[in-house]
Every structure is written in structure tokens, then in C-alpha cells.
PDB file of C-alpha atoms in Angstrom:
ATOM      1  CA  MET P 260      -0.023   0.005   0.014  1.00  0.00           C
ATOM      2  CA  ARG P 261       2.949   2.323   0.625  1.00  0.00           C
ATOM      3  CA  LEU P 262       4.252   1.729  -2.848  1.00  0.00           C
ATOM      4  CA  CYS P 263       0.796   2.272  -4.316  1.00  0.00           C
ATOM      5  CA  ALA P 264       0.419   5.546  -2.410  1.00  0.00           C
ATOM      6  CA  TRP P 265       3.814   6.687  -3.708  1.00  0.00           C
ATOM      7  CA  TYR P 266       2.954   5.671  -7.288  1.00  0.00           C
ATOM      8  CA  LEU P 267      -0.319   7.628  -7.232  1.00  0.00           C
ATOM      9  CA  TYR P 268       0.991  10.633  -5.307  1.00  0.00           C
ATOM     10  CA  GLY P 269       4.651  10.872  -6.073  1.00  0.00           C
ATOM     11  CA  GLU P 270       5.328   9.456  -9.544  1.00  0.00           C
ATOM     12  CA  LYS P 271       4.911  12.264 -12.096  1.00  0.00           C
ATOM     13  CA  HIS P 272       4.948  12.878 -15.833  1.00  0.00           C
ATOM     14  CA  ARG P 273       5.718  16.519 -16.652  1.00  0.00           C
ATOM     15  CA  GLY P 274       4.743  17.369 -13.070  1.00  0.00           C
ATOM     16  CA  TYR P 275       1.376  15.688 -13.088  1.00  0.00           C
ATOM     17  CA  ALA P 276       0.255  12.290 -11.714  1.00  0.00           C
ATOM     18  CA  LEU P 277       1.644   9.477 -13.879  1.00  0.00           C
ATOM     19  CA  ASN P 278      -1.501   7.367 -13.446  1.00  0.00           C
ATOM     20  CA  PRO P 279      -4.122   8.543 -15.988  1.00  0.00           C
ATOM     21  CA  VAL P 280      -7.077   7.834 -13.674  1.00  0.00           C
ATOM     22  CA  ALA P 281      -5.491   9.782 -10.833  1.00  0.00           C
ATOM     23  CA  ASN P 282      -4.637  12.604 -13.227  1.00  0.00           C
ATOM     24  CA  PHE P 283      -8.237  12.737 -14.464  1.00  0.00           C
ATOM     25  CA  HIS P 284      -9.764  12.952 -10.955  1.00  0.00           C
ATOM     26  CA  LEU P 285      -7.114  15.460  -9.665  1.00  0.00           C
ATOM     27  CA  GLN P 286      -7.620  17.713 -12.719  1.00  0.00           C
ATOM     28  CA  ASN P 287     -11.313  17.746 -11.797  1.00  0.00           C
ATOM     29  CA  GLY P 288     -10.631  18.843  -8.267  1.00  0.00           C
ATOM     30  CA  SER P 289     -10.899  15.694  -6.223  1.00  0.00           C
ATOM     31  CA  VAL P 290      -8.956  14.653  -3.106  1.00  0.00           C
ATOM     32  CA  MET P 291      -6.974  11.453  -3.232  1.00  0.00           C
ATOM     33  CA  TRP P 292      -8.968  10.033  -0.306  1.00  0.00           C
ATOM     34  CA  ARG P 293      -8.330   6.395   0.461  1.00  0.00           C
ATOM     35  CA  ILE P 294      -6.391   3.361  -0.756  1.00  0.00           C
ATOM     36  CA  ASN P 295      -8.272   0.108  -0.249  1.00  0.00           C
ATOM     37  CA  TRP P 296      -6.462  -3.228   0.177  1.00  0.00           C
ATOM     38  CA  MET P 297      -8.041  -6.146  -1.750  1.00  0.00           C
ATOM     39  CA  ALA P 298     -10.929  -4.106  -2.963  1.00  0.00           C
ATOM     40  CA  ASP P 299     -10.936  -5.703  -6.398  1.00  0.00           C
ATOM     41  CA  THR P 300     -10.240  -9.436  -6.102  1.00  0.00           C
ATOM     42  CA  SER P 301     -11.229 -10.231  -9.642  1.00  0.00           C
ATOM     43  CA  PRO P 302      -8.535 -11.773 -11.792  1.00  0.00           C
ATOM     44  CA  ARG P 303      -8.259  -8.478 -13.769  1.00  0.00           C
ATOM     45  CA  GLY P 304      -8.093  -6.426 -10.475  1.00  0.00           C
ATOM     46  CA  ILE P 305      -5.351  -8.627  -9.079  1.00  0.00           C
ATOM     47  CA  ALA P 306      -3.365  -8.481 -12.334  1.00  0.00           C
ATOM     48  CA  ALA P 307      -3.827  -4.721 -12.856  1.00  0.00           C
ATOM     49  CA  SER P 308      -3.354  -3.328  -9.341  1.00  0.00           C
ATOM     50  CA  CYS P 309      -2.709  -6.214  -6.934  1.00  0.00           C
ATOM     51  CA  GLY P 310      -6.359  -5.883  -5.912  1.00  0.00           C
ATOM     52  CA  MET P 311      -5.952  -2.295  -4.605  1.00  0.00           C
ATOM     53  CA  MET P 312      -8.398   0.473  -5.468  1.00  0.00           C
ATOM     54  CA  VAL P 313      -8.356   4.172  -4.733  1.00  0.00           C
ATOM     55  CA  ASN P 314     -11.249   6.404  -3.656  1.00  0.00           C
ATOM     56  CA  TYR P 315     -11.261  10.002  -4.956  1.00  0.00           C
ATOM     57  CA  ARG P 316     -13.518  12.266  -2.968  1.00  0.00           C
ATOM     58  CA  TYR P 317     -15.064  15.458  -4.297  1.00  0.00           C
ATOM     59  CA  PHE P 318     -15.865  18.234  -1.847  1.00  0.00           C
ATOM     60  CA  LEU P 319     -17.985  20.415  -4.107  1.00  0.00           C
ATOM     61  CA  GLU P 320     -16.988  23.690  -2.366  1.00  0.00           C
ATOM     62  CA  ASP P 321     -13.312  22.856  -2.917  1.00  0.00           C
ATOM     63  CA  THR P 322     -13.267  21.351  -6.440  1.00  0.00           C
ATOM     64  CA  ALA P 323     -12.455  24.589  -8.228  1.00  0.00           C
ATOM     65  CA  SER P 324      -9.543  25.501  -5.913  1.00  0.00           C
ATOM     66  CA  ASN P 325      -8.229  21.933  -5.817  1.00  0.00           C
ATOM     67  CA  SER P 326      -8.297  21.797  -9.628  1.00  0.00           C
ATOM     68  CA  ALA P 327      -6.612  25.169  -9.992  1.00  0.00           C
ATOM     69  CA  ALA P 328      -3.914  24.159  -7.461  1.00  0.00           C
ATOM     70  CA  TYR P 329      -3.252  20.881  -9.308  1.00  0.00           C
ATOM     71  CA  LEU P 330      -3.186  22.417 -12.751  1.00  0.00           C
ATOM     72  CA  GLY P 331      -1.229  25.502 -11.729  1.00  0.00           C
ATOM     73  CA  THR P 332       1.293  24.149  -9.216  1.00  0.00           C
ATOM     74  CA  THR P 333       0.848  20.342  -9.541  1.00  0.00           C
ATOM     75  CA  GLN P 334      -0.084  20.234  -5.870  1.00  0.00           C
ATOM     76  CA  ILE P 335      -2.056  17.054  -5.088  1.00  0.00           C
ATOM     77  CA  LYS P 336      -4.657  17.179  -2.353  1.00  0.00           C
ATOM     78  CA  ALA P 337      -4.603  13.961  -0.407  1.00  0.00           C
ATOM     79  CA  SER P 338      -6.068  12.649   2.846  1.00  0.00           C
ATOM     80  CA  GLU P 339      -4.046  11.901   6.006  1.00  0.00           C
ATOM     81  CA  GLN P 340      -4.224   8.141   5.176  1.00  0.00           C
ATOM     82  CA  VAL P 341      -2.628   8.642   1.785  1.00  0.00           C
ATOM     83  CA  LEU P 342      -0.027  11.127   3.034  1.00  0.00           C
ATOM     84  CA  SER P 343       0.906   8.808   5.899  1.00  0.00           C
ATOM     85  CA  LEU P 344       1.446   5.952   3.449  1.00  0.00           C
ATOM     86  CA  VAL P 345       3.558   8.224   1.229  1.00  0.00           C
ATOM     87  CA  SER P 346       5.631   9.297   4.272  1.00  0.00           C
ATOM     88  CA  GLN P 347       6.184   5.708   5.304  1.00  0.00           C
ATOM     89  CA  PHE P 348       7.290   4.820   1.804  1.00  0.00           C
ATOM     90  CA  GLN P 349       9.792   7.705   1.703  1.00  0.00           C
ATOM     91  CA  GLN P 350      11.268   6.735   5.109  1.00  0.00           C
ATOM     92  CA  ASN P 351      11.794   3.108   4.078  1.00  0.00           C
ATOM     93  CA  SER P 352      12.671   3.533   0.408  1.00  0.00           C
ATOM     94  CA  LYS P 353      16.124   3.625  -1.107  1.00  0.00           C
ATOM     95  CA  LEU P 354      14.882   5.398  -4.228  1.00  0.00           C
TER      96      LEU P 354
END
């Protein structure tokens, strides 16, 4: 889950999220809300994402400012759960 959080939050292409689904939701002003372990146990889900799924949450009053922040400064809004996983990855990674 730490690696998944890093991939979604930290891996970038030209400053934006490398994952196209993440990029779509973040451009539209969502918050990277939660990473779910074994949320998709179908053969395709296991093969594509080791069964993990991500929830993106839209706070309607914040979507415009979140979108502008992401598009203007590539700042990703994320929940404490996601940020904690990213921090754990960074502390333990040799990358």
C-alpha cells in the first residue's frame, strides 16, 4: 500500500500524476482520499493493481480551488491516510 500511495501521489509525468485515472480525478478537483487493500479481487483487479483500489472524494466547495492548485502548481490534495502511506514509503525507500 505504501508503494501504491507513492505511485499515485509521487510518480509524475511533466509534473502531473503518472497514473491517468489519478490525473483525471485530480484535474477535476478531487482529493486522493483512500487506498483500499483487496478491494478488487477479480482476476483483472489482481493483475492490474494487486487488488488495490483508490477512492477519490469530491468536496464540491473545494473542487475549483483543488483543480486550480493541481493544474497551476501540480499540488495534489490527499487525505491523511494517503499522506501517511507516502511518508512511510519515503522513510523506508532507497529510491
